[in-house]
Tab-separated table of C-alpha atoms and ligand atoms in Angstrom:
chain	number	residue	atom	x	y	z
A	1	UNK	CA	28.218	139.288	-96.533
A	2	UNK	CA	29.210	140.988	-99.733
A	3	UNK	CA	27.124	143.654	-100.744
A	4	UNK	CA	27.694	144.378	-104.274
A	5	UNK	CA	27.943	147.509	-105.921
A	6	UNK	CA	27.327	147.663	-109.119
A	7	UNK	CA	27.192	151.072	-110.727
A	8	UNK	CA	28.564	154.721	-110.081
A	9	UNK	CA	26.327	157.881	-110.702
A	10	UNK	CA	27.462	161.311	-110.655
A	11	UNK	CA	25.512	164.644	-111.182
A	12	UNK	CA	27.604	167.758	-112.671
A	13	UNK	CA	26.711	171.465	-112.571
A	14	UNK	CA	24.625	171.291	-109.478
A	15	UNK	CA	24.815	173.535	-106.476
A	16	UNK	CA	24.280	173.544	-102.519
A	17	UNK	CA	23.077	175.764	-100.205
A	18	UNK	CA	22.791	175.698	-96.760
A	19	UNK	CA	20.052	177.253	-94.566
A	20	UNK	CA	21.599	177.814	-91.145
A	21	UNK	CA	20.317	177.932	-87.715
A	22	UNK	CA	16.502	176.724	-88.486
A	23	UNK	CA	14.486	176.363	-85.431
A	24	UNK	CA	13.954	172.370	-84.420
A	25	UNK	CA	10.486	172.338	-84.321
A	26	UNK	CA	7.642	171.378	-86.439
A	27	UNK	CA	6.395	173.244	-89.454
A	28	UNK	CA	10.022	174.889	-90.101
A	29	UNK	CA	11.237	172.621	-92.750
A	30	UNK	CA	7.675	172.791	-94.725
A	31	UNK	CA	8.014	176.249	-94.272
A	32	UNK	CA	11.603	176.973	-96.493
A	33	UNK	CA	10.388	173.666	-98.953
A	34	UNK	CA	7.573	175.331	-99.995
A	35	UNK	CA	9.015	178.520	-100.762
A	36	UNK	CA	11.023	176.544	-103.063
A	37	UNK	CA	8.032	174.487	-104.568
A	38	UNK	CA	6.260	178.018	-105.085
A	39	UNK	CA	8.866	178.980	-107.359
A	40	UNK	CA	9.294	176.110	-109.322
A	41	UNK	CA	12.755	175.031	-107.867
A	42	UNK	CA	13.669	171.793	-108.675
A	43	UNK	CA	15.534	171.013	-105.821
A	44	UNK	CA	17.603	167.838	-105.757
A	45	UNK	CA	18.999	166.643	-102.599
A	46	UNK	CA	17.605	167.519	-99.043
A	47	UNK	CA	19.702	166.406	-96.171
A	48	UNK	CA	19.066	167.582	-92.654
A	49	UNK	CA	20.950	166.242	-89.603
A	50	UNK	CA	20.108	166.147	-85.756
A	51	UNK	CA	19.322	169.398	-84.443
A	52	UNK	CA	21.521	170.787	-81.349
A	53	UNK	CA	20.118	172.880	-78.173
A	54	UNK	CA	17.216	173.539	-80.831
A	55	UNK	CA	18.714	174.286	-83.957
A	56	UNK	CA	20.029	172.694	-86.840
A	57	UNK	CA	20.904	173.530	-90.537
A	58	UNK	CA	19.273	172.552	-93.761
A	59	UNK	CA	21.539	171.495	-96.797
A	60	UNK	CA	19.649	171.025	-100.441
A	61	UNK	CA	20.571	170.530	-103.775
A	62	UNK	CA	19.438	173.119	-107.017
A	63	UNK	CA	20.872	172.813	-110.654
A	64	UNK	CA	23.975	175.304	-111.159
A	65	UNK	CA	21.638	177.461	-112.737
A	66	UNK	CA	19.082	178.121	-110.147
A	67	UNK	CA	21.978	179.445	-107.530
A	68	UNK	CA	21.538	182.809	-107.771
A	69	UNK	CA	17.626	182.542	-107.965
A	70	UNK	CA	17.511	180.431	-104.759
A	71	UNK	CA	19.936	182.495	-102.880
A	72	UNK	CA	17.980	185.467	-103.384
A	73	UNK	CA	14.950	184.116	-102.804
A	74	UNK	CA	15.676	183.160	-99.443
A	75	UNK	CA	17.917	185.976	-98.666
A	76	UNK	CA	14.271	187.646	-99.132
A	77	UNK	CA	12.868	185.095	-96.652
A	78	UNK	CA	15.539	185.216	-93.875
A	79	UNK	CA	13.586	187.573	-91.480
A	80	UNK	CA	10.591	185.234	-91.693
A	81	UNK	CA	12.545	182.548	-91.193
A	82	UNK	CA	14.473	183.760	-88.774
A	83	UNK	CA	17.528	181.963	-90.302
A	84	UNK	CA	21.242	183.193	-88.932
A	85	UNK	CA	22.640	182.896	-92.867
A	86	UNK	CA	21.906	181.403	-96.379
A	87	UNK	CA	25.501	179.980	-97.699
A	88	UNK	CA	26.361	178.470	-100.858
A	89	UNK	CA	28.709	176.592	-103.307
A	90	UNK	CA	27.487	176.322	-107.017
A	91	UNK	CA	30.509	174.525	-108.298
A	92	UNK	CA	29.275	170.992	-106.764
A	93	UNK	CA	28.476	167.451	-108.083
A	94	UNK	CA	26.833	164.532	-106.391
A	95	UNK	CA	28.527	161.155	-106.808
A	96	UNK	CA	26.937	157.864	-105.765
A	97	UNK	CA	27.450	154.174	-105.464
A	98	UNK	CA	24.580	151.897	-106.190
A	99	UNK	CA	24.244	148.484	-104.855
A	100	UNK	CA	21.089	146.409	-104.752
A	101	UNK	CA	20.430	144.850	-101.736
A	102	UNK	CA	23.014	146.361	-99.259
A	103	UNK	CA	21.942	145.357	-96.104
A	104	UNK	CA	24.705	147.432	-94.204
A	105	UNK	CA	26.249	150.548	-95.509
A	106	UNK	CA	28.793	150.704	-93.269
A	107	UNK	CA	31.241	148.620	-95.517
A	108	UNK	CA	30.386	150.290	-98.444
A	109	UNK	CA	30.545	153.720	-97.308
A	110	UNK	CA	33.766	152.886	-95.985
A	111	UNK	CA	34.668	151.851	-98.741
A	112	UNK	CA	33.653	154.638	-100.876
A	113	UNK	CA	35.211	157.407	-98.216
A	114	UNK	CA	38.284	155.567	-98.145
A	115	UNK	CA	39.129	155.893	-101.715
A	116	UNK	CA	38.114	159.955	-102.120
A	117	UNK	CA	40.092	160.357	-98.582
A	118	UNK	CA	43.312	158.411	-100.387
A	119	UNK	CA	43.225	161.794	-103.096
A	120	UNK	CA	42.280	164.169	-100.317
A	121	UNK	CA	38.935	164.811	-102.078
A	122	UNK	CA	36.659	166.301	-99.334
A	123	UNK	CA	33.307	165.156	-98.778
A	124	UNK	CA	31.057	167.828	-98.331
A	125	UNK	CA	27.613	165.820	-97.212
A	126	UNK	CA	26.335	162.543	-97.202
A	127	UNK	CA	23.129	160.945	-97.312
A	128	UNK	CA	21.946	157.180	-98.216
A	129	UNK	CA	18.750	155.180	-99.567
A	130	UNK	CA	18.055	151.336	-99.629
A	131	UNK	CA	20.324	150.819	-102.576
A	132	UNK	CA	22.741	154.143	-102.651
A	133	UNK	CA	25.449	156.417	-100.564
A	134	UNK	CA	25.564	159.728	-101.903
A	135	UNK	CA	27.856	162.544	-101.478
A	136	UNK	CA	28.697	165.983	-102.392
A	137	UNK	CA	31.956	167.062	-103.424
A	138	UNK	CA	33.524	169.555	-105.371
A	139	UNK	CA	32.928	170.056	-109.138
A	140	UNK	CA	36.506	170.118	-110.153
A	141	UNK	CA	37.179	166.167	-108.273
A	142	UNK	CA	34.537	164.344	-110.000
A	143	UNK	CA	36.183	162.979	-112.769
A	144	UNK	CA	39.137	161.482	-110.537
A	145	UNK	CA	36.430	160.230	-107.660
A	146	UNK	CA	34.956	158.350	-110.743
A	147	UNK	CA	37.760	156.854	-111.636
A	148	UNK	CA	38.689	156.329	-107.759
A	149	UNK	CA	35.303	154.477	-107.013
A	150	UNK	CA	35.255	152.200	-110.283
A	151	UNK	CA	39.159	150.882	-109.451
A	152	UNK	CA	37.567	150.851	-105.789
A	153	UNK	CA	34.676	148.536	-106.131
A	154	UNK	CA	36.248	146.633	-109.246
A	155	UNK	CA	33.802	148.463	-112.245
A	156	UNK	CA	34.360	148.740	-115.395
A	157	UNK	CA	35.291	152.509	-116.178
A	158	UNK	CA	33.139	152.654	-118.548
A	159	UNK	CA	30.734	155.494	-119.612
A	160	UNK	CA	27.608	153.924	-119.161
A	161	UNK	CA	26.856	155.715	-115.685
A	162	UNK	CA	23.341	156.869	-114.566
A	163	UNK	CA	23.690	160.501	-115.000
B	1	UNK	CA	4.576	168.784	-113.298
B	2	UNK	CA	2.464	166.623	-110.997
B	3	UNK	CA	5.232	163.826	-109.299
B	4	UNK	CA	3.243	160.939	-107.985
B	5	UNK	CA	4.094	159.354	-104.997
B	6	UNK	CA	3.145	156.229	-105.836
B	7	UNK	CA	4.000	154.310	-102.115
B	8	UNK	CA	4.570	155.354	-98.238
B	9	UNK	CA	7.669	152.952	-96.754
B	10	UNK	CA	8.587	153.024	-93.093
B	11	UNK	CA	10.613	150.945	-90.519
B	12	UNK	CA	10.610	151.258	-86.776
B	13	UNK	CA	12.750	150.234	-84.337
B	14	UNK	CA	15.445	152.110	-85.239
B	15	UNK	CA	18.034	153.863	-83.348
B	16	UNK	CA	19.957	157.386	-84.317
B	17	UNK	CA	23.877	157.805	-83.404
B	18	UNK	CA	25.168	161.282	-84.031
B	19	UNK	CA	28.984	162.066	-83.799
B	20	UNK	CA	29.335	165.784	-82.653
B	21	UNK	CA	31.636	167.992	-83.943
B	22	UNK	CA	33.812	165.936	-86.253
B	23	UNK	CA	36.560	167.877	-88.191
B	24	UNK	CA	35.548	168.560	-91.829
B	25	UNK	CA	38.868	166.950	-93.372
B	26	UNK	CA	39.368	163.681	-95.702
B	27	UNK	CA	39.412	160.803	-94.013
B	28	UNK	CA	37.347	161.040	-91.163
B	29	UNK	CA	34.018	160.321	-92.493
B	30	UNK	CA	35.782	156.595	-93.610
B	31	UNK	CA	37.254	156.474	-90.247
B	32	UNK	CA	34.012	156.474	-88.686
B	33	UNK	CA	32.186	154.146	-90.799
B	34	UNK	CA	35.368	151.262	-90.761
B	35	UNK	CA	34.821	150.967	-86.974
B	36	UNK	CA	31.675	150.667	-87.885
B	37	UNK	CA	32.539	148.130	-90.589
B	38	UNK	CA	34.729	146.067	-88.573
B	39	UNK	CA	32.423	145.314	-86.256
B	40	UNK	CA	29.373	143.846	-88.815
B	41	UNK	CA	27.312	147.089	-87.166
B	42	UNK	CA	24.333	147.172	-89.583
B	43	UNK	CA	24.328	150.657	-90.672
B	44	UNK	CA	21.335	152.189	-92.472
B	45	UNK	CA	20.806	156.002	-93.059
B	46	UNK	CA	24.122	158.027	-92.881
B	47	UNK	CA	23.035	161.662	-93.310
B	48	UNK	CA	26.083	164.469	-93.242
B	49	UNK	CA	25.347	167.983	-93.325
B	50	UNK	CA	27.503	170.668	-94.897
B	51	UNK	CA	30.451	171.985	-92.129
B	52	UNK	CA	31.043	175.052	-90.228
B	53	UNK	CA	33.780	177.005	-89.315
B	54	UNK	CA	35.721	173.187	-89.903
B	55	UNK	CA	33.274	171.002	-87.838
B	56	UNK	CA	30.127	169.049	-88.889
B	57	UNK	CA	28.299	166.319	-87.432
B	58	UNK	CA	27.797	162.888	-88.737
B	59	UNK	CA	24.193	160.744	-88.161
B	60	UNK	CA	23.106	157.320	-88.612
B	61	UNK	CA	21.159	154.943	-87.863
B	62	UNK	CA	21.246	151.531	-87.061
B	63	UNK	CA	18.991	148.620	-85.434
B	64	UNK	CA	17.554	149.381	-82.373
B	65	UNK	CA	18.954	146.154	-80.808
B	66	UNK	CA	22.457	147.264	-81.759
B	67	UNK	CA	22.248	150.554	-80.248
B	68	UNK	CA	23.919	150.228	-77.165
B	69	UNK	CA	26.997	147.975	-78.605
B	70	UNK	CA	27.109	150.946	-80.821
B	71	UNK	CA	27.170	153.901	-78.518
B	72	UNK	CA	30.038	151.675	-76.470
B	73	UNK	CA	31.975	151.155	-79.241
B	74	UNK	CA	32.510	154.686	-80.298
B	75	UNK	CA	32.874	155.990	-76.953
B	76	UNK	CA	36.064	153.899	-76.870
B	77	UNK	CA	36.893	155.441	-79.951
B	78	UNK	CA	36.159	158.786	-78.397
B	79	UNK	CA	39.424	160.545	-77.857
B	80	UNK	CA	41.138	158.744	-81.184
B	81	UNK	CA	37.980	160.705	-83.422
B	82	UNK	CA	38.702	163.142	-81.055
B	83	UNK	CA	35.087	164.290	-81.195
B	84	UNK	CA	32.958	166.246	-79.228
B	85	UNK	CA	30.378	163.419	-77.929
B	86	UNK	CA	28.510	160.951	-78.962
B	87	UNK	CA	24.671	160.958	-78.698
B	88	UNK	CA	21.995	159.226	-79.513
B	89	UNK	CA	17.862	157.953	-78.783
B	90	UNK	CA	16.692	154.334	-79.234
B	91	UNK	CA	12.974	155.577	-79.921
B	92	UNK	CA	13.054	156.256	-83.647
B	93	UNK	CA	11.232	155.419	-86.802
B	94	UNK	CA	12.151	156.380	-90.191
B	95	UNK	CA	9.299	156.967	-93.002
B	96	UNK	CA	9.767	157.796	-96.241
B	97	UNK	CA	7.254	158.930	-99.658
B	98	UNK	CA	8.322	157.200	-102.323
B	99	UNK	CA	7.775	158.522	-106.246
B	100	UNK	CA	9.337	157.334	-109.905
B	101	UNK	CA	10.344	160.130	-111.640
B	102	UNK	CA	10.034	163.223	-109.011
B	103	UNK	CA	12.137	165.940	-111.121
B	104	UNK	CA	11.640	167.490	-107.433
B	105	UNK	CA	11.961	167.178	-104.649
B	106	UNK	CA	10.593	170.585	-103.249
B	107	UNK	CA	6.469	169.929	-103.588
B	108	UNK	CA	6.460	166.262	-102.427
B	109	UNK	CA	8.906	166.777	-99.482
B	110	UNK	CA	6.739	170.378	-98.839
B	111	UNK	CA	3.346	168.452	-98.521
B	112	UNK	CA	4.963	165.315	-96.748
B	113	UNK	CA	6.531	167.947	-94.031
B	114	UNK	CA	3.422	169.840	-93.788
B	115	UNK	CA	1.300	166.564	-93.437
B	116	UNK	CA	3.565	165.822	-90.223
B	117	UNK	CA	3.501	169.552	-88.907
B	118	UNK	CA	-0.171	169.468	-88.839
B	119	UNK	CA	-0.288	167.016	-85.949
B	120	UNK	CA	3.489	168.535	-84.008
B	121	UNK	CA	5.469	165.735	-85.532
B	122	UNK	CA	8.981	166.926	-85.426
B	123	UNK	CA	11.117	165.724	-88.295
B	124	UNK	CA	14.541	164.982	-86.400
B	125	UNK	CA	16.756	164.380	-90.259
B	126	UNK	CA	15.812	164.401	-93.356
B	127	UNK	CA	17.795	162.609	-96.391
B	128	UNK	CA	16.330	162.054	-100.057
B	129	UNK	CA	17.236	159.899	-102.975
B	130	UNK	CA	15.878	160.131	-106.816
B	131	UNK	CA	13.126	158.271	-105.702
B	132	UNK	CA	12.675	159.078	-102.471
B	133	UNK	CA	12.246	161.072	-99.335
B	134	UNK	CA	13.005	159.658	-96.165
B	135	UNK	CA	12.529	161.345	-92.038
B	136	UNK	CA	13.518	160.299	-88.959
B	137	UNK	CA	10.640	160.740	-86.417
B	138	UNK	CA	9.763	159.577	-82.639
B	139	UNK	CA	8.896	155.851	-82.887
B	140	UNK	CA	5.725	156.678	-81.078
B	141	UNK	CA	4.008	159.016	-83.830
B	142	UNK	CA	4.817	156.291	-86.571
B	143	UNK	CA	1.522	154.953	-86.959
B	144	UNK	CA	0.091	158.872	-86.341
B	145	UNK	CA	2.910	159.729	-89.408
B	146	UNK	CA	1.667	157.239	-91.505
B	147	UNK	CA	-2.003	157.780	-91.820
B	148	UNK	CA	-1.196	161.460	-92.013
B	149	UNK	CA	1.027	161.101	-95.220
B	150	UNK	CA	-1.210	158.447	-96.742
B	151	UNK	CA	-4.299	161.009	-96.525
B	152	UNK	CA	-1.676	164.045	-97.716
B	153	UNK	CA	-1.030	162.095	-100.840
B	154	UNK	CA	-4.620	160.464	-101.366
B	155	UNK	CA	-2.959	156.868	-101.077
B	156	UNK	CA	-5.158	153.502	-100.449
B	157	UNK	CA	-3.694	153.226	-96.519
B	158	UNK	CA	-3.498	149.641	-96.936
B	159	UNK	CA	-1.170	147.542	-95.487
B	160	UNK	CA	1.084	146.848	-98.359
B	161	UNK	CA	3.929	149.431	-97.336
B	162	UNK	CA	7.757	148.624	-98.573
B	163	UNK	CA	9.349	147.510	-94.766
C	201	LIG	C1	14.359	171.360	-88.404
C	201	LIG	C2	13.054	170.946	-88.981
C	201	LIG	O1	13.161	169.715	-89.654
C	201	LIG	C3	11.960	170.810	-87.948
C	201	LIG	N1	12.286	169.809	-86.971
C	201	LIG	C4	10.659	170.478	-88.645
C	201	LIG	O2	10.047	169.528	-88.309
C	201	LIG	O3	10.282	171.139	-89.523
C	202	LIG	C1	33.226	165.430	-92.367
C	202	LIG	C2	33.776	164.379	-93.245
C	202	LIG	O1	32.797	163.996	-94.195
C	202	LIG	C3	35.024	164.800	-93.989
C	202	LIG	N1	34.776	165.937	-94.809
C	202	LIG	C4	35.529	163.642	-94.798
C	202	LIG	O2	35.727	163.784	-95.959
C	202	LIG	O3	35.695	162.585	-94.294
């Protein structure tokens, strides 16, 4: 089966940070969301993976220019969270394919971390709905993993991606 | 701003595979996902989390049917990923809020983790989209989950849920 993608989307100027060692139990994860959503964050991306003898780390999303704000504001938080560290990278972008009807992402995703692996871009986290594969990478690759998913999935270069 | 989550989606059935301790360098996410490819494994969620000290961990989820070819195949592929382990649990369910326009994601994915911590469900990954925010949870608290996030966002808990 050929799943087809048919559009790129890339998001500039964001950031990431990365709230380590959380406790894997429940309430933890409502717990650091809304300290964000009390302050108005407008977080982005939220990607959380299997935990590990109890603890795992929490990855999000905030534009460039909420770093600082957010780092802060949980730096504030980490004895109540009991956190081991708050890390960050505010020179990030998001980068996506989008294909309707995908019933597999394996091919695609394959696909798509093929290409950024041929330029040694890094991928930095992943995460997927119905119809996209998204991942974070460094600001300073996006325009060349543009061009390197469009020549990979046979798009037009053309400017008319979903920002 | 008052996002609307307009729609609860879930599927059960699933299964979660998570690679341990795969090194953070190009390349190794695709490698991964083309065994995966090569084999027509139907892969839904992939969610990465940001790397430490050079080492991350890769999840994803497939059909529950397909979760012990899965587990096989990669443990043959064991010492050429040269990963830590492979694990998995054929007992999961993923559900997800779904909302047009969420600028975001921090109140909705607050109140939808809240909802779940009221009645001990532990949210095992968490991935989100523009639209979206999806959680993998034990199969058996699906129904439990879903009445739970219908109530938390005052939605008709009728049966026309996106499979
Ligand atoms: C780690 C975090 O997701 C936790 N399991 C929770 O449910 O809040
Ligand atoms: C960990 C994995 O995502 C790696 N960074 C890669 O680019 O393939």
């Amino acid at each position: 089966e050929n799943p087809v993608v048919s559009a790129i989307s890339f998001s500039r100027h964001e950031a990431r940070i990365t709230v380590r060692k959380i406790h894997d139990k429940p309430g933890i994860a409502a717990k650091i969301l809304q300290i964000l959503a009390k302050k108005a964050i407008e977080v982005d991306m939220i990607v959380q993976s299997v935990s590990q003898q109890d603890f795992t780390d929490l990855t999000f999303t905030v534009p460039e220019n909420s770093y600082n704000q957010t780092i802060t504001l949980l730096n504030t938080m980490q004895t109540q969270l009991k956190t081991a560290a708050i890390e960050g990278d505010h020179k990030i972008a998001k980068i996506s394919i989008i294909g309707i009807g995908m019933r597999s992402h394996a091919g695609v995703a394959a696909t798509m971390f093929e290409a950024l692996a041929l330029k040694n871009i890094n991928i930095q986290a992943i995460t997927t709905s119905e119809i996209k594969v998204s991942v974070l990478i460094e600001d300073k690759y996006l325009e060349l993993a543009i061009r390197l998913l469009h020549a990979a999935f046979k798009l037009e270069n053309s400017q008319n991606n979903i920002q």
